[in-house]
Amino acid sequence: MQKKSFFMVPYLAWIALFVVAPMALILYQSLFDITGHFTFSNYTSYLESTTYLKMTFNSIWYAFLITFFTLLISYPTAYLLNRLKNKRLWLLLIILPTWINLLLKTYAFIGLFSQNGSVNDFLRFVGAGSHQILFTDFSFIFVASYIEIPFMILPIFNSLDEINPSLINASRDLGASAWQTFKRVIVPLTMPGVKSGFQAVFIPSLSLFMITRLIGGNRVITLGTAIEEHFLVTQNWGMGSTIGVILIIAMFVVMFLTRERKSKGGQSR
């Protein structure tokens, strides 16, 4: 027991230094105004400002859209990968883009979507003309979804991989069609993976700011860009920290709503 407690020390120290302490500092900083005086006015300003409430709605809406399109692509992809012969190799190829720096991928899409980029070159070639793709909601959601897809595919793939084949065979033996088996057996058993993927995509999407600036331009305004603005431009760290606290609360709410629920017998529903 003492040996187990000893190995817990580095883990607890890591959590205290890099999770608890930063959140405590953000909470502490949110209680001071731009002049350094203790106040609750930051929270009052946030709740009373239609601008901040609109930013909050935009952040939730864009995060939902990114998560929805990511799930729409990831579930069929994970299902198909799980049925392939060399599924681990194909999964690795999908995960490989996550090894590339996020900023590099973002700048690559700027080149693709710009007026003289490859996408507009192709559109002009087929006679569709040039279009403003960069700095639009479409480009922002497309790029964000592309970057987040591996984080949705991986947990769903693992859930599919852990399904006991005998359960599917039993469903078929009992007369269920392929669609009924998918709907009543496979989907419920993969819900833990879907929930994990939802957390892995929705929570980071709430606070996007770099992709928002570089791809969405001034058309896409979220809480992430507001935090960047307060810390780097207006130097109002108190207000920026307040928005950070709101995002942390939103993170815990999402984690609570997508948590694993267990019945009294200890079985997952």
mmCIF file of C-alpha atoms in Angstrom:
data_model
loop_
_atom_site.group_PDB
_atom_site.id
_atom_site.type_symbol
_atom_site.label_atom_id
_atom_site.label_comp_id
_atom_site.label_asym_id
_atom_site.label_seq_id
_atom_site.Cartn_x
_atom_site.Cartn_y
_atom_site.Cartn_z
ATOM 1 C CA MET A 1 0.000 0.000 0.000
ATOM 2 C CA GLN A 2 2.875 2.360 0.851
ATOM 3 C CA LYS A 3 4.565 1.555 -2.474
ATOM 4 C CA LYS A 4 1.365 2.419 -4.333
ATOM 5 C CA SER A 5 1.080 5.721 -2.464
ATOM 6 C CA PHE A 6 4.693 6.511 -3.336
ATOM 7 C CA PHE A 7 4.009 6.166 -7.068
ATOM 8 C CA MET A 8 0.963 8.431 -6.707
ATOM 9 C CA VAL A 9 3.142 11.353 -5.601
ATOM 10 C CA PRO A 10 4.415 12.372 -9.093
ATOM 11 C CA TYR A 11 0.894 12.139 -10.488
ATOM 12 C CA LEU A 12 -0.610 14.253 -7.714
ATOM 13 C CA ALA A 13 2.250 16.765 -7.984
ATOM 14 C CA TRP A 14 1.643 17.068 -11.747
ATOM 15 C CA ILE A 15 -2.087 17.604 -11.222
ATOM 16 C CA ALA A 16 -1.450 20.195 -8.503
ATOM 17 C CA LEU A 17 1.145 22.168 -10.483
ATOM 18 C CA PHE A 18 -0.297 22.052 -14.000
ATOM 19 C CA VAL A 19 -4.055 21.686 -13.450
ATOM 20 C CA VAL A 20 -5.156 22.946 -10.042
ATOM 21 C CA ALA A 21 -2.644 25.812 -9.733
ATOM 22 C CA PRO A 22 -3.360 27.368 -13.185
ATOM 23 C CA MET A 23 -7.111 27.204 -12.601
ATOM 24 C CA ALA A 24 -6.670 28.766 -9.166
ATOM 25 C CA LEU A 25 -4.558 31.569 -10.673
ATOM 26 C CA ILE A 26 -7.183 32.233 -13.362
ATOM 27 C CA LEU A 27 -9.916 32.377 -10.705
ATOM 28 C CA TYR A 28 -7.784 34.691 -8.557
ATOM 29 C CA GLN A 29 -6.952 37.014 -11.482
ATOM 30 C CA SER A 30 -10.631 37.220 -12.476
ATOM 31 C CA LEU A 31 -11.371 38.999 -9.185
ATOM 32 C CA PHE A 32 -9.308 42.073 -10.102
ATOM 33 C CA ASP A 33 -10.086 44.876 -12.523
ATOM 34 C CA ILE A 34 -7.676 46.472 -15.004
ATOM 35 C CA THR A 35 -6.313 48.793 -12.297
ATOM 36 C CA GLY A 36 -5.570 45.906 -9.916
ATOM 37 C CA HIS A 37 -8.422 46.460 -7.468
ATOM 38 C CA PHE A 38 -10.401 43.562 -6.033
ATOM 39 C CA THR A 39 -13.884 43.439 -7.544
ATOM 40 C CA PHE A 40 -16.695 41.222 -8.806
ATOM 41 C CA SER A 41 -17.473 43.659 -11.600
ATOM 42 C CA ASN A 42 -15.875 41.436 -14.232
ATOM 43 C CA TYR A 43 -18.546 38.805 -13.702
ATOM 44 C CA THR A 44 -21.253 41.462 -13.587
ATOM 45 C CA SER A 45 -20.003 42.973 -16.852
ATOM 46 C CA TYR A 46 -19.941 39.564 -18.484
ATOM 47 C CA LEU A 47 -23.487 38.645 -17.458
ATOM 48 C CA GLU A 48 -24.916 42.055 -18.359
ATOM 49 C CA SER A 49 -23.130 42.472 -21.690
ATOM 50 C CA THR A 50 -25.018 41.352 -24.787
ATOM 51 C CA THR A 51 -21.677 41.237 -26.614
ATOM 52 C CA TYR A 52 -20.211 38.625 -24.283
ATOM 53 C CA LEU A 53 -23.446 36.630 -24.230
ATOM 54 C CA LYS A 54 -23.459 36.654 -28.036
ATOM 55 C CA MET A 55 -19.850 35.471 -28.025
ATOM 56 C CA THR A 56 -20.837 32.678 -25.644
ATOM 57 C CA PHE A 57 -23.667 31.605 -27.935
ATOM 58 C CA ASN A 58 -21.338 31.750 -30.959
ATOM 59 C CA SER A 59 -18.729 29.643 -29.158
ATOM 60 C CA ILE A 60 -21.279 26.979 -28.200
ATOM 61 C CA TRP A 61 -22.866 27.015 -31.661
ATOM 62 C CA TYR A 62 -19.575 26.701 -33.538
ATOM 63 C CA ALA A 63 -18.345 24.015 -31.118
ATOM 64 C CA PHE A 64 -21.583 22.099 -31.695
ATOM 65 C CA LEU A 65 -21.277 22.365 -35.482
ATOM 66 C CA ILE A 66 -17.640 21.272 -35.422
ATOM 67 C CA THR A 67 -18.491 18.323 -33.165
ATOM 68 C CA PHE A 68 -21.528 17.368 -35.256
ATOM 69 C CA PHE A 69 -19.670 17.309 -38.579
ATOM 70 C CA THR A 70 -16.704 15.585 -36.970
ATOM 71 C CA LEU A 71 -18.975 12.854 -35.587
ATOM 72 C CA LEU A 72 -20.808 12.575 -38.908
ATOM 73 C CA ILE A 73 -17.527 11.773 -40.651
ATOM 74 C CA SER A 74 -15.760 9.893 -37.865
ATOM 75 C CA TYR A 75 -18.350 7.251 -36.979
ATOM 76 C CA PRO A 76 -18.658 5.735 -40.494
ATOM 77 C CA THR A 77 -14.889 6.023 -40.904
ATOM 78 C CA ALA A 78 -14.198 4.224 -37.617
ATOM 79 C CA TYR A 79 -16.778 1.584 -38.506
ATOM 80 C CA LEU A 80 -15.157 1.016 -41.896
ATOM 81 C CA LEU A 81 -11.649 0.931 -40.431
ATOM 82 C CA ASN A 82 -12.707 -1.690 -37.911
ATOM 83 C CA ARG A 83 -13.763 -4.005 -40.743
ATOM 84 C CA LEU A 84 -10.530 -3.695 -42.731
ATOM 85 C CA LYS A 85 -7.779 -6.300 -42.612
ATOM 86 C CA ASN A 86 -4.940 -3.954 -41.607
ATOM 87 C CA LYS A 87 -7.088 -1.701 -39.459
ATOM 88 C CA ARG A 88 -4.270 -0.658 -37.113
ATOM 89 C CA LEU A 89 -2.178 0.556 -40.039
ATOM 90 C CA TRP A 90 -5.071 2.559 -41.502
ATOM 91 C CA LEU A 91 -5.792 4.025 -38.071
ATOM 92 C CA LEU A 92 -2.153 5.097 -37.803
ATOM 93 C CA LEU A 93 -2.392 6.878 -41.164
ATOM 94 C CA ILE A 94 -5.399 8.843 -39.887
ATOM 95 C CA ILE A 95 -3.618 9.759 -36.644
ATOM 96 C CA LEU A 96 -0.414 10.831 -38.425
ATOM 97 C CA PRO A 97 -1.664 14.396 -39.197
ATOM 98 C CA THR A 98 -1.890 15.047 -35.438
ATOM 99 C CA TRP A 99 1.910 14.826 -35.332
ATOM 100 C CA ILE A 100 2.157 17.905 -37.550
ATOM 101 C CA ASN A 101 2.200 21.281 -35.844
ATOM 102 C CA LEU A 102 -1.242 22.882 -35.701
ATOM 103 C CA LEU A 103 0.058 26.228 -36.950
ATOM 104 C CA LEU A 104 1.635 24.599 -40.014
ATOM 105 C CA LYS A 105 -1.632 22.876 -40.924
ATOM 106 C CA THR A 106 -3.526 26.126 -40.490
ATOM 107 C CA TYR A 107 -1.170 28.033 -42.790
ATOM 108 C CA ALA A 108 -1.427 25.209 -45.322
ATOM 109 C CA PHE A 109 -5.196 25.740 -45.476
ATOM 110 C CA ILE A 110 -4.673 29.486 -45.879
ATOM 111 C CA GLY A 111 -2.720 28.680 -49.021
ATOM 112 C CA LEU A 112 -5.364 26.251 -50.246
ATOM 113 C CA PHE A 113 -8.358 28.534 -49.643
ATOM 114 C CA SER A 114 -6.873 31.881 -50.681
ATOM 115 C CA GLN A 115 -7.899 33.663 -53.907
ATOM 116 C CA ASN A 116 -4.843 32.284 -55.693
ATOM 117 C CA GLY A 117 -4.895 28.975 -53.853
ATOM 118 C CA SER A 118 -5.300 25.471 -55.202
ATOM 119 C CA VAL A 119 -9.044 25.285 -54.501
ATOM 120 C CA ASN A 120 -9.847 28.461 -56.458
ATOM 121 C CA ASP A 121 -7.453 27.387 -59.211
ATOM 122 C CA PHE A 122 -9.470 24.189 -59.577
ATOM 123 C CA LEU A 123 -12.782 26.077 -59.532
ATOM 124 C CA ARG A 124 -11.546 28.395 -62.296
ATOM 125 C CA PHE A 125 -10.324 25.377 -64.244
ATOM 126 C CA VAL A 126 -13.788 23.739 -64.226
ATOM 127 C CA GLY A 127 -15.458 27.052 -65.083
ATOM 128 C CA ALA A 128 -16.992 27.735 -61.656
ATOM 129 C CA GLY A 129 -15.075 30.966 -61.183
ATOM 130 C CA SER A 130 -13.164 32.252 -58.179
ATOM 131 C CA HIS A 131 -14.875 32.420 -54.779
ATOM 132 C CA GLN A 132 -14.133 33.909 -51.378
ATOM 133 C CA ILE A 133 -13.517 30.751 -49.326
ATOM 134 C CA LEU A 134 -11.039 32.003 -46.760
ATOM 135 C CA PHE A 135 -12.384 34.117 -43.862
ATOM 136 C CA THR A 136 -15.818 32.493 -43.961
ATOM 137 C CA ASP A 137 -17.794 30.342 -41.537
ATOM 138 C CA PHE A 138 -17.422 27.428 -43.948
ATOM 139 C CA SER A 139 -13.634 27.569 -44.010
ATOM 140 C CA PHE A 140 -13.438 27.881 -40.223
ATOM 141 C CA ILE A 141 -15.735 24.902 -39.562
ATOM 142 C CA PHE A 142 -14.061 22.844 -42.309
ATOM 143 C CA VAL A 143 -10.521 23.374 -41.007
ATOM 144 C CA ALA A 144 -11.494 22.933 -37.346
ATOM 145 C CA SER A 145 -13.388 19.721 -38.159
ATOM 146 C CA TYR A 146 -10.465 18.377 -40.189
ATOM 147 C CA ILE A 147 -8.066 18.994 -37.306
ATOM 148 C CA GLU A 148 -10.393 17.456 -34.695
ATOM 149 C CA ILE A 149 -11.424 14.340 -36.679
ATOM 150 C CA PRO A 150 -8.647 12.019 -35.368
ATOM 151 C CA PHE A 151 -9.654 12.797 -31.772
ATOM 152 C CA MET A 152 -13.194 11.623 -32.555
ATOM 153 C CA ILE A 153 -12.227 8.574 -34.614
ATOM 154 C CA LEU A 154 -9.843 7.077 -32.045
ATOM 155 C CA PRO A 155 -12.270 6.561 -29.100
ATOM 156 C CA ILE A 156 -15.042 5.359 -31.433
ATOM 157 C CA PHE A 157 -12.642 2.941 -33.109
ATOM 158 C CA ASN A 158 -11.568 1.572 -29.721
ATOM 159 C CA SER A 159 -15.206 1.087 -28.677
ATOM 160 C CA LEU A 160 -15.955 -0.783 -31.907
ATOM 161 C CA ASP A 161 -12.826 -2.884 -31.504
ATOM 162 C CA GLU A 162 -13.858 -3.930 -27.992
ATOM 163 C CA ILE A 163 -17.283 -5.252 -29.038
ATOM 164 C CA ASN A 164 -17.496 -9.002 -28.562
ATOM 165 C CA PRO A 165 -18.243 -10.532 -32.001
ATOM 166 C CA SER A 166 -20.484 -13.123 -30.318
ATOM 167 C CA LEU A 167 -22.962 -10.345 -29.493
ATOM 168 C CA ILE A 168 -23.305 -9.435 -33.168
ATOM 169 C CA ASN A 169 -23.557 -13.093 -34.151
ATOM 170 C CA ALA A 170 -26.248 -13.638 -31.507
ATOM 171 C CA SER A 171 -28.218 -10.712 -32.898
ATOM 172 C CA ARG A 172 -28.035 -12.173 -36.403
ATOM 173 C CA ASP A 173 -29.022 -15.644 -35.126
ATOM 174 C CA LEU A 174 -32.085 -14.147 -33.453
ATOM 175 C CA GLY A 175 -33.277 -12.818 -36.791
ATOM 176 C CA ALA A 176 -32.169 -9.195 -36.612
ATOM 177 C CA SER A 177 -31.278 -7.504 -39.875
ATOM 178 C CA ALA A 178 -27.933 -5.767 -40.415
ATOM 179 C CA TRP A 179 -29.563 -2.388 -39.718
ATOM 180 C CA GLN A 180 -31.298 -3.647 -36.549
ATOM 181 C CA THR A 181 -28.024 -5.118 -35.317
ATOM 182 C CA PHE A 182 -26.254 -1.841 -35.956
ATOM 183 C CA LYS A 183 -28.990 0.235 -34.324
ATOM 184 C CA ARG A 184 -29.723 -1.942 -31.269
ATOM 185 C CA VAL A 185 -26.350 -3.579 -30.585
ATOM 186 C CA ILE A 186 -23.418 -1.721 -32.123
ATOM 187 C CA VAL A 187 -24.517 1.886 -31.532
ATOM 188 C CA PRO A 188 -25.398 1.427 -27.804
ATOM 189 C CA LEU A 189 -22.112 -0.405 -27.171
ATOM 190 C CA THR A 190 -20.094 2.361 -28.828
ATOM 191 C CA MET A 191 -21.760 5.224 -26.960
ATOM 192 C CA PRO A 192 -18.887 5.452 -24.406
ATOM 193 C CA GLY A 193 -16.521 6.078 -27.323
ATOM 194 C CA VAL A 194 -18.888 8.645 -28.839
ATOM 195 C CA LYS A 195 -19.106 10.468 -25.493
ATOM 196 C CA SER A 196 -15.323 10.462 -25.112
ATOM 197 C CA GLY A 197 -14.961 11.790 -28.649
ATOM 198 C CA PHE A 198 -17.584 14.444 -27.933
ATOM 199 C CA GLN A 199 -15.572 15.626 -24.927
ATOM 200 C CA ALA A 200 -12.291 15.547 -26.874
ATOM 201 C CA VAL A 201 -13.734 17.700 -29.672
ATOM 202 C CA PHE A 202 -16.406 19.927 -28.132
ATOM 203 C CA ILE A 203 -14.379 21.184 -25.155
ATOM 204 C CA PRO A 204 -11.317 22.384 -27.158
ATOM 205 C CA SER A 205 -13.621 23.806 -29.843
ATOM 206 C CA LEU A 206 -15.181 26.136 -27.261
ATOM 207 C CA SER A 207 -11.932 28.045 -26.830
ATOM 208 C CA LEU A 208 -10.437 28.077 -30.336
ATOM 209 C CA PHE A 209 -8.675 31.324 -31.149
ATOM 210 C CA MET A 210 -5.748 30.724 -33.518
ATOM 211 C CA ILE A 211 -7.812 28.953 -36.191
ATOM 212 C CA THR A 212 -10.558 31.490 -35.573
ATOM 213 C CA ARG A 213 -8.207 34.377 -36.340
ATOM 214 C CA LEU A 214 -6.255 32.872 -39.237
ATOM 215 C CA ILE A 215 -9.056 31.013 -41.035
ATOM 216 C CA GLY A 216 -12.265 32.722 -39.890
ATOM 217 C CA GLY A 217 -10.897 36.254 -39.780
ATOM 218 C CA ASN A 218 -13.107 38.886 -38.158
ATOM 219 C CA ARG A 219 -16.287 37.065 -39.228
ATOM 220 C CA VAL A 220 -15.925 34.434 -36.488
ATOM 221 C CA ILE A 221 -15.869 35.885 -32.969
ATOM 222 C CA THR A 222 -15.765 33.487 -30.012
ATOM 223 C CA LEU A 223 -14.778 33.537 -26.353
ATOM 224 C CA GLY A 224 -11.335 32.257 -27.317
ATOM 225 C CA THR A 225 -10.690 35.342 -29.450
ATOM 226 C CA ALA A 226 -12.057 37.534 -26.631
ATOM 227 C CA ILE A 227 -9.545 36.039 -24.188
ATOM 228 C CA GLU A 228 -6.729 36.624 -26.676
ATOM 229 C CA GLU A 229 -7.883 40.215 -27.145
ATOM 230 C CA HIS A 230 -8.008 40.964 -23.408
ATOM 231 C CA PHE A 231 -4.627 39.408 -22.613
ATOM 232 C CA LEU A 232 -2.628 40.637 -25.614
ATOM 233 C CA VAL A 233 -4.323 43.881 -26.692
ATOM 234 C CA THR A 234 -6.371 45.582 -23.977
ATOM 235 C CA GLN A 235 -4.223 44.102 -21.165
ATOM 236 C CA ASN A 236 -7.405 43.557 -19.150
ATOM 237 C CA TRP A 237 -6.260 40.286 -17.612
ATOM 238 C CA GLY A 238 -9.104 40.293 -15.114
ATOM 239 C CA MET A 239 -11.778 40.191 -17.811
ATOM 240 C CA GLY A 240 -9.807 37.668 -19.831
ATOM 241 C CA SER A 241 -9.499 35.453 -16.742
ATOM 242 C CA THR A 242 -13.231 35.824 -16.093
ATOM 243 C CA ILE A 243 -14.000 34.468 -19.549
ATOM 244 C CA GLY A 244 -11.493 31.701 -18.847
ATOM 245 C CA VAL A 245 -13.405 30.779 -15.680
ATOM 246 C CA ILE A 246 -16.627 30.653 -17.712
ATOM 247 C CA LEU A 247 -14.970 28.266 -20.167
ATOM 248 C CA ILE A 248 -13.704 26.066 -17.322
ATOM 249 C CA ILE A 249 -17.231 25.892 -15.902
ATOM 250 C CA ALA A 250 -18.542 25.010 -19.372
ATOM 251 C CA MET A 251 -15.918 22.271 -19.594
ATOM 252 C CA PHE A 252 -17.079 20.697 -16.334
ATOM 253 C CA VAL A 253 -20.718 20.967 -17.421
ATOM 254 C CA VAL A 254 -19.958 19.136 -20.679
ATOM 255 C CA MET A 255 -17.997 16.459 -18.807
ATOM 256 C CA PHE A 256 -20.882 16.017 -16.365
ATOM 257 C CA LEU A 257 -23.504 15.730 -19.106
ATOM 258 C CA THR A 258 -21.435 13.200 -21.089
ATOM 259 C CA ARG A 259 -20.220 11.159 -18.116
ATOM 260 C CA GLU A 260 -20.704 7.420 -17.895
ATOM 261 C CA ARG A 261 -23.920 6.664 -16.040
ATOM 262 C CA LYS A 262 -24.062 3.415 -14.109
ATOM 263 C CA SER A 263 -27.030 1.523 -12.803
ATOM 264 C CA LYS A 264 -27.305 0.276 -9.247
ATOM 265 C CA GLY A 265 -25.909 -3.069 -10.313
ATOM 266 C CA GLY A 266 -22.763 -1.389 -11.615
ATOM 267 C CA GLN A 267 -23.492 -2.008 -15.290
ATOM 268 C CA SER A 268 -23.173 0.828 -17.801
ATOM 269 C CA ARG A 269 -26.419 1.774 -19.442
#
